[in-house]
CSV table of C-alpha atoms in Angstrom, one decimal:
chain,number,residue,atom,x,y,z
A,19,MET,CA,36.6,3.8,27.7
A,20,ASN,CA,38.6,4.8,24.8
A,21,TRP,CA,37.3,5.0,21.5
A,22,ASP,CA,38.6,2.0,19.2
A,23,TRP,CA,38.6,3.2,15.6
A,24,GLY,CA,39.6,-0.8,14.8
A,25,ALA,CA,36.4,-2.2,16.2
A,26,VAL,CA,34.6,0.7,13.8
A,27,ARG,CA,36.6,-0.8,10.5
A,28,ASP,CA,35.6,-4.7,12.1
A,29,PHE,CA,31.9,-3.9,12.6
A,30,MET,CA,31.6,-1.9,9.0
A,31,PRO,CA,30.7,-5.6,7.3
A,32,HIS,CA,27.7,-6.1,9.8
A,33,PHE,CA,26.5,-2.5,9.3
A,34,ARG,CA,26.6,-2.7,5.6
A,35,ASP,CA,24.5,-5.9,6.0
A,36,GLY,CA,22.1,-4.5,8.7
A,37,LEU,CA,21.7,-1.0,6.7
A,38,LEU,CA,20.8,-3.1,3.4
A,39,VAL,CA,18.0,-5.0,5.4
A,40,THR,CA,16.7,-1.4,7.0
A,41,LEU,CA,16.7,0.4,3.6
A,42,GLN,CA,14.4,-2.7,2.4
A,43,ALA,CA,12.1,-3.0,5.5
A,44,LEU,CA,11.3,0.8,5.1
A,45,ALA,CA,11.1,0.5,1.2
A,46,LEU,CA,8.6,-2.2,1.1
A,47,GLY,CA,6.9,-0.9,4.0
A,48,SER,CA,6.7,2.4,2.8
A,49,VAL,CA,5.0,0.9,-0.5
A,50,ILE,CA,2.4,-1.0,1.2
A,51,SER,CA,1.7,1.6,3.9
A,52,PHE,CA,0.8,4.2,1.0
A,53,ALA,CA,-0.9,1.5,-1.1
A,54,LEU,CA,-2.9,0.1,1.6
A,55,GLY,CA,-3.7,3.4,3.0
A,56,LEU,CA,-5.5,4.9,-0.1
A,57,VAL,CA,-7.1,1.6,-0.4
A,58,TRP,CA,-8.8,2.1,3.3
A,59,ALA,CA,-9.5,5.7,2.5
A,60,LEU,CA,-11.7,4.7,-0.6
A,61,LEU,CA,-13.5,2.3,1.2
A,62,MET,CA,-14.3,4.6,4.0
A,63,ARG,CA,-16.1,6.9,1.3
A,64,ALA,CA,-17.9,4.0,0.2
A,65,PRO,CA,-21.9,4.3,0.3
A,66,THR,CA,-22.8,1.5,2.1
A,67,ARG,CA,-22.1,1.2,5.9
A,68,TRP,CA,-21.4,-2.4,5.6
A,69,VAL,CA,-18.2,-1.5,4.0
A,70,ARG,CA,-16.9,1.4,6.0
A,71,TRP,CA,-17.8,-0.3,9.5
A,72,PRO,CA,-15.8,-3.1,9.0
A,73,VAL,CA,-12.7,-1.2,7.3
A,74,GLY,CA,-13.3,1.3,10.5
A,75,ALA,CA,-13.4,-1.1,12.8
A,76,VAL,CA,-9.8,-3.2,11.4
A,77,THR,CA,-8.1,0.0,11.1
A,78,GLU,CA,-9.0,1.5,14.2
A,79,PHE,CA,-7.8,-2.0,16.0
A,80,VAL,CA,-5.1,-2.0,14.0
A,81,ARG,CA,-4.0,1.7,15.1
A,82,ASN,CA,-4.5,1.4,19.0
A,83,THR,CA,-2.3,-1.5,19.2
A,84,PRO,CA,1.3,-1.4,19.9
A,85,LEU,CA,3.5,-2.3,16.6
A,86,LEU,CA,5.6,-4.6,18.7
A,87,VAL,CA,2.6,-6.7,19.7
A,88,GLN,CA,1.4,-6.9,15.9
A,89,LEU,CA,5.0,-8.4,15.4
A,90,PHE,CA,4.8,-10.7,17.8
A,91,PHE,CA,1.4,-11.8,16.8
A,92,LEU,CA,2.3,-11.9,13.0
A,93,PHE,CA,5.2,-14.3,13.6
A,94,TYR,CA,4.6,-16.6,16.2
A,95,VAL,CA,1.0,-16.7,16.0
A,96,LEU,CA,0.0,-17.4,12.1
A,97,PRO,CA,2.4,-20.1,12.3
A,98,GLU,CA,0.0,-21.9,14.3
A,99,TRP,CA,-2.9,-21.4,11.8
A,100,GLY,CA,-0.5,-22.4,9.1
A,101,LEU,CA,0.7,-19.1,7.7
A,102,THR,CA,4.6,-19.0,7.9
A,103,PHE,CA,6.4,-16.3,6.1
A,104,SER,CA,10.0,-15.3,6.8
A,105,ALA,CA,10.8,-12.8,9.9
A,106,LEU,CA,12.1,-9.9,7.0
A,107,THR,CA,8.6,-10.7,5.3
A,108,THR,CA,6.7,-10.5,8.0
A,109,GLY,CA,8.4,-7.2,9.9
A,110,VAL,CA,7.7,-5.5,6.7
A,111,PHE,CA,4.2,-6.2,6.4
A,112,ALA,CA,3.5,-5.3,10.1
A,113,ILE,CA,4.9,-2.0,9.2
A,114,GLY,CA,3.1,-1.3,6.3
A,115,LEU,CA,0.2,-2.5,7.6
A,116,HIS,CA,0.6,-0.7,10.7
A,117,TYR,CA,1.6,2.7,9.0
A,118,SER,CA,-1.6,2.4,6.7
A,119,THR,CA,-4.2,3.2,9.4
A,120,TYR,CA,-1.9,6.8,9.4
A,121,THR,CA,-1.6,7.4,6.0
A,122,MET,CA,-5.3,6.4,5.6
A,123,GLN,CA,-6.0,9.2,7.7
A,124,VAL,CA,-3.7,11.7,5.2
A,125,TYR,CA,-5.5,10.4,2.2
A,126,ARG,CA,-8.4,11.4,3.7
A,127,ALA,CA,-7.7,15.1,4.8
A,128,GLY,CA,-6.4,15.3,1.4
A,129,ILE,CA,-9.8,14.0,-0.4
A,130,GLU,CA,-11.8,16.4,1.8
A,131,ALA,CA,-9.8,19.3,1.0
A,132,VAL,CA,-10.0,19.2,-2.9
A,133,PRO,CA,-12.7,21.8,-3.6
A,134,ALA,CA,-16.6,20.9,-4.2
A,135,GLY,CA,-16.4,22.5,-7.2
A,136,GLN,CA,-13.7,20.1,-8.7
A,137,TRP,CA,-16.4,16.9,-8.0
A,138,GLU,CA,-19.5,19.5,-9.7
A,139,ALA,CA,-17.2,20.3,-12.6
A,140,ALA,CA,-16.7,16.3,-13.0
A,141,THR,CA,-20.4,15.8,-12.7
A,142,ALA,CA,-21.0,18.7,-15.0
A,143,LEU,CA,-18.9,16.9,-17.9
A,144,ASN,CA,-20.3,13.6,-17.2
A,145,LEU,CA,-17.2,11.5,-16.0
A,146,PRO,CA,-17.6,8.1,-15.0
A,147,ARG,CA,-16.9,8.3,-11.4
A,148,ARG,CA,-13.7,5.9,-11.7
A,149,ARG,CA,-12.4,9.0,-14.3
A,150,THR,CA,-13.4,11.5,-12.0
A,151,TRP,CA,-11.1,10.1,-9.3
A,152,THR,CA,-8.1,9.1,-10.6
A,153,ALA,CA,-8.0,11.9,-13.3
A,154,VAL,CA,-9.0,15.0,-11.2
A,155,ILE,CA,-9.7,14.3,-7.4
A,156,LEU,CA,-6.8,11.8,-6.2
A,157,PRO,CA,-4.3,13.9,-8.2
A,158,GLN,CA,-5.0,16.6,-6.4
A,159,ALA,CA,-5.3,15.2,-3.0
A,160,ILE,CA,-1.9,13.2,-3.6
A,161,ARG,CA,-0.5,16.3,-4.3
A,162,ARG,CA,-1.4,18.0,-0.8
A,163,VAL,CA,-0.6,15.5,1.5
A,164,VAL,CA,2.7,14.7,0.1
A,165,PRO,CA,4.3,16.2,3.0
A,166,ALA,CA,2.6,14.2,5.5
A,167,LEU,CA,3.4,10.8,4.2
A,168,GLY,CA,6.9,12.1,4.1
A,169,ASN,CA,6.5,12.3,7.5
A,170,TYR,CA,5.5,8.8,8.1
A,171,VAL,CA,8.6,7.3,6.3
A,172,ILE,CA,10.5,8.8,8.6
A,173,SER,CA,8.6,7.1,11.5
A,174,MET,CA,9.0,4.2,9.8
A,175,LEU,CA,12.4,4.2,9.8
A,176,LYS,CA,12.8,5.1,13.5
A,177,ASP,CA,10.8,1.8,13.9
A,178,THR,CA,12.6,-0.6,12.1
A,179,PRO,CA,15.0,-1.5,15.0
A,180,MET,CA,11.4,-3.1,16.5
A,181,LEU,CA,12.3,-6.0,14.0
A,182,MET,CA,14.9,-7.1,16.0
A,183,ALA,CA,12.3,-8.3,18.2
A,184,ILE,CA,11.6,-11.2,15.7
A,185,THR,CA,15.4,-12.3,14.5
A,186,VAL,CA,15.9,-9.5,11.5
A,187,LEU,CA,18.9,-8.2,11.7
A,188,GLU,CA,18.4,-4.8,10.7
A,189,MET,CA,21.0,-2.0,12.0
A,190,LEU,CA,20.2,-1.9,15.7
A,191,GLY,CA,20.4,-6.2,15.6
A,192,GLN,CA,23.5,-6.3,13.9
A,193,ALA,CA,25.2,-3.3,16.6
A,194,ARG,CA,23.7,-6.0,19.3
A,195,LEU,CA,25.1,-8.6,18.2
A,196,TYR,CA,28.7,-7.5,17.2
A,197,SER,CA,28.7,-5.8,21.0
A,198,GLN,CA,27.9,-8.9,22.4
A,199,GLU,CA,30.3,-10.8,20.4
A,200,HIS,CA,33.2,-8.6,21.4
A,201,PHE,CA,32.2,-6.7,24.4
A,202,ARG,CA,32.2,-3.3,22.2
A,203,PHE,CA,29.1,-1.2,22.9
A,204,THR,CA,30.3,2.5,22.0
A,205,GLU,CA,31.6,2.3,18.5
A,206,PRO,CA,28.5,0.3,17.0
A,207,LEU,CA,25.5,2.0,18.5
A,208,THR,CA,27.8,5.1,17.5
A,209,VAL,CA,27.6,4.3,14.0
A,210,ILE,CA,24.2,3.2,13.9
A,211,GLY,CA,22.8,6.5,15.4
A,212,VAL,CA,24.4,8.5,12.7
A,213,ALA,CA,23.5,6.3,10.1
A,214,PHE,CA,19.6,6.7,11.0
A,215,ILE,CA,20.7,10.6,11.1
A,216,LEU,CA,21.4,10.6,7.6
A,217,VAL,CA,19.4,8.3,6.1
A,218,SER,CA,16.8,10.3,7.9
A,219,TYR,CA,18.0,13.6,6.5
A,220,LEU,CA,19.0,12.5,2.8
A,221,ALA,CA,15.1,11.0,2.8
A,222,SER,CA,13.9,14.5,3.9
A,223,LEU,CA,15.6,16.2,1.2
A,224,LEU,CA,14.4,13.9,-1.3
A,225,LEU,CA,10.8,14.0,-0.3
A,226,ARG,CA,11.6,18.1,-0.5
A,227,ALA,CA,12.2,17.8,-4.0
A,228,LEU,CA,9.2,15.8,-4.6
A,229,GLU,CA,6.9,17.7,-3.0
A,230,ARG,CA,8.7,20.7,-5.2
A,231,ARG,CA,8.1,19.2,-8.5
A,232,LEU,CA,4.4,18.2,-7.6
A,233,VAL,CA,3.5,22.1,-6.6
A,234,ARG,CA,4.7,23.1,-10.1
């Protein structure tokens, strides 16, 4: 089949719409996964097992369940319980929740990597526990784990096509819709393939710049 630049031009408005949805899902999903992952990590360090055990059970269940199953459950089952959200909102939350169980492990490793002397110094200065976490421990821990968190951003980007399963028209969804309507598959799929590579590369550059800034 010959390459058709006209098909590329016709597909571009659809591509722009899909790219916007993909970037929205990626940005909001990343925020949820980073924030919720930190919450999970802190709760797992709670002094009582009645907090640690439920959190551990929930995060293990989410981490060991396919993201696609979680998408279907949130989108099709929750409405039967009276909880209805838009497809994009459901997809963003599912991605954020799923990856929060991975970022939790990253945060935990970062916290454990903080030297014991930092904890001892905070105790010697009689700092309140909250102040110890916010001013001493977490800034050092987060600085150490930025590269690992960045890897999960790329992974989330590559998982956004799964949102098509719950009717979200991200980049792959737009390409599929266009291909079915115009019987042209090569051009739209090539365009989104290149787009994924470029977005991943730009995201990696931004994360490296952030890492260098934090190391200073």
